[in-house]
XYZ file of N, CA and C in Angstrom:
180
model
N 8.754 0.806 -2.160
C 7.479 0.935 -2.817
C 7.645 0.779 -4.331
N 8.661 1.413 -4.899
C 8.819 1.347 -6.348
C 9.240 -0.041 -6.804
N 9.960 -0.767 -5.940
C 10.301 -2.149 -6.271
C 9.037 -2.991 -6.397
N 8.091 -2.761 -5.486
C 6.835 -3.495 -5.544
C 6.036 -3.105 -6.783
N 6.053 -1.823 -7.129
C 5.336 -1.391 -8.329
C 5.935 -2.025 -9.581
N 7.257 -2.174 -9.594
C 7.908 -2.809 -10.739
C 7.582 -4.292 -10.833
N 7.199 -4.908 -9.725
C 6.850 -6.327 -9.717
C 5.403 -6.582 -10.130
N 4.585 -5.553 -10.219
C 3.170 -5.732 -10.533
C 2.917 -6.478 -11.846
N 3.629 -6.185 -12.940
C 3.373 -6.947 -14.168
C 3.632 -8.447 -14.000
N 4.679 -8.801 -13.256
C 4.967 -10.216 -13.017
C 3.885 -10.858 -12.157
N 3.423 -10.126 -11.161
C 2.366 -10.642 -10.292
C 1.089 -10.855 -11.089
N 0.789 -9.924 -11.992
C -0.428 -10.050 -12.798
C -0.371 -11.263 -13.724
N 0.825 -11.647 -14.156
C 0.958 -12.844 -14.987
C 0.727 -14.108 -14.172
N 1.219 -14.120 -12.950
C 1.130 -15.308 -12.101
C -0.260 -15.469 -11.494
N -0.855 -14.373 -11.065
C -2.130 -14.412 -10.344
C -3.263 -13.940 -11.241
N -4.094 -14.843 -11.738
C -5.195 -14.434 -12.620
C -6.235 -13.561 -11.916
N -6.381 -13.696 -10.598
C -7.350 -12.866 -9.891
C -6.913 -11.403 -9.814
N -5.619 -11.153 -9.915
C -5.101 -9.786 -9.890
C -4.997 -9.230 -11.308
N -4.956 -10.095 -12.289
C -4.765 -9.667 -13.678
C -5.885 -8.747 -14.162
N -7.086 -8.901 -13.620
C -8.212 -8.082 -14.056
C -8.275 -6.713 -13.404
N -7.401 -6.448 -12.454
C -7.404 -5.167 -11.740
C -6.493 -4.192 -12.478
N -6.981 -2.968 -12.668
C -6.177 -1.961 -13.347
C -4.909 -1.665 -12.551
N -3.813 -1.431 -13.250
C -2.521 -1.177 -12.603
C -2.549 0.070 -11.729
N -3.288 1.088 -12.154
C -3.345 2.323 -11.379
C -3.972 2.081 -10.007
N -4.945 1.180 -9.947
C -5.587 0.856 -8.673
C -4.583 0.188 -7.743
N -3.817 -0.752 -8.274
C -2.811 -1.444 -7.470
C -1.712 -0.484 -7.021
N -1.297 0.419 -7.908
C -0.259 1.387 -7.560
C -0.751 2.347 -6.478
N -2.010 2.778 -6.586
C -2.570 3.678 -5.583
C -2.636 2.993 -4.222
N -2.978 1.715 -4.215
C -3.019 0.963 -2.965
C -1.635 0.900 -2.331
N -0.612 0.648 -3.143
C 0.756 0.611 -2.618
C 1.183 1.973 -2.083
N 0.794 3.056 -2.776
C 1.144 4.403 -2.311
C 0.492 4.711 -0.964
N -0.807 4.368 -0.836
C -1.507 4.637 0.419
C -0.937 3.801 1.560
N -0.585 2.555 1.264
C 0.013 1.694 2.283
C 1.368 2.234 2.721
N 2.175 2.681 1.769
C 3.485 3.244 2.090
C 3.338 4.504 2.944
N 2.404 5.368 2.573
C 2.164 6.602 3.325
C 1.722 6.294 4.756
N 0.865 5.292 4.912
C 0.361 4.913 6.228
C 1.473 4.398 7.125
N 2.311 3.512 6.587
C 3.387 2.953 7.402
C 4.466 3.989 7.713
N 4.731 4.909 6.789
C 5.688 5.977 7.084
C 5.178 6.854 8.226
N 3.885 7.160 8.210
C 3.307 7.964 9.282
C 3.352 7.208 10.606
N 3.059 5.916 10.575
C 3.088 5.092 11.783
C 4.482 5.074 12.397
N 5.485 4.742 11.597
C 6.842 4.654 12.131
C 7.399 6.027 12.500
N 6.913 7.080 11.850
C 7.305 8.432 12.243
C 6.789 8.767 13.637
N 5.530 8.388 13.928
C 4.980 8.610 15.264
C 5.725 7.784 16.305
N 6.073 6.546 15.958
C 6.831 5.699 16.885
C 8.179 6.338 17.187
N 8.846 6.834 16.165
C 10.166 7.434 16.339
C 10.101 8.701 17.198
N 9.017 9.472 17.056
C 8.868 10.697 17.847
C 8.368 10.418 19.263
N 8.036 9.164 19.548
C 7.576 8.792 20.881
C 6.115 9.092 21.132
N 5.349 9.327 20.085
C 3.925 9.604 20.231
C 3.147 8.292 20.307
N 1.897 8.414 20.739
C 1.020 7.252 20.748
C 0.738 6.866 19.301
N 1.131 5.670 18.930
C 0.975 5.251 17.536
C 0.142 3.983 17.484
N -1.112 4.129 17.117
C -1.939 2.946 16.921
C -1.517 2.270 15.637
N -1.752 0.973 15.562
C -1.381 0.247 14.354
C -2.232 0.713 13.181
N -1.656 0.740 11.977
C -2.427 1.145 10.797
C -3.614 0.213 10.584
N -4.753 0.793 10.286
C -5.965 0.023 10.025
C -6.479 0.384 8.642
N -7.202 -0.536 8.046
C -7.796 -0.266 6.742
C -8.945 0.708 6.921
N -8.939 1.728 6.120
C -10.047 2.669 6.083
C -10.440 2.816 4.625
N -11.684 2.648 4.334
C -12.151 2.757 2.967
C -11.887 4.137 2.393
N -11.801 4.211 1.105
C -11.488 5.464 0.428
C -12.520 6.553 0.733
N -13.818 6.325 0.461
C -14.810 7.381 0.744
C -15.287 7.287 2.192
N -14.708 8.106 3.069
C -15.086 8.045 4.491
C -16.164 9.021 4.795
């Protein structure tokens, strides 16, 4: 996750559509994605029913 966060400035230089997005928003997205996948693979490892991670909007 931190490797991806360190790449954000380079990505913002290359991709003009991402350049206008605040860095904190991109970092928060990476954190939520990391948390989701850790929970998913944790359930898989414990042998529980693990549905694939789905996008859920912030204000539910």
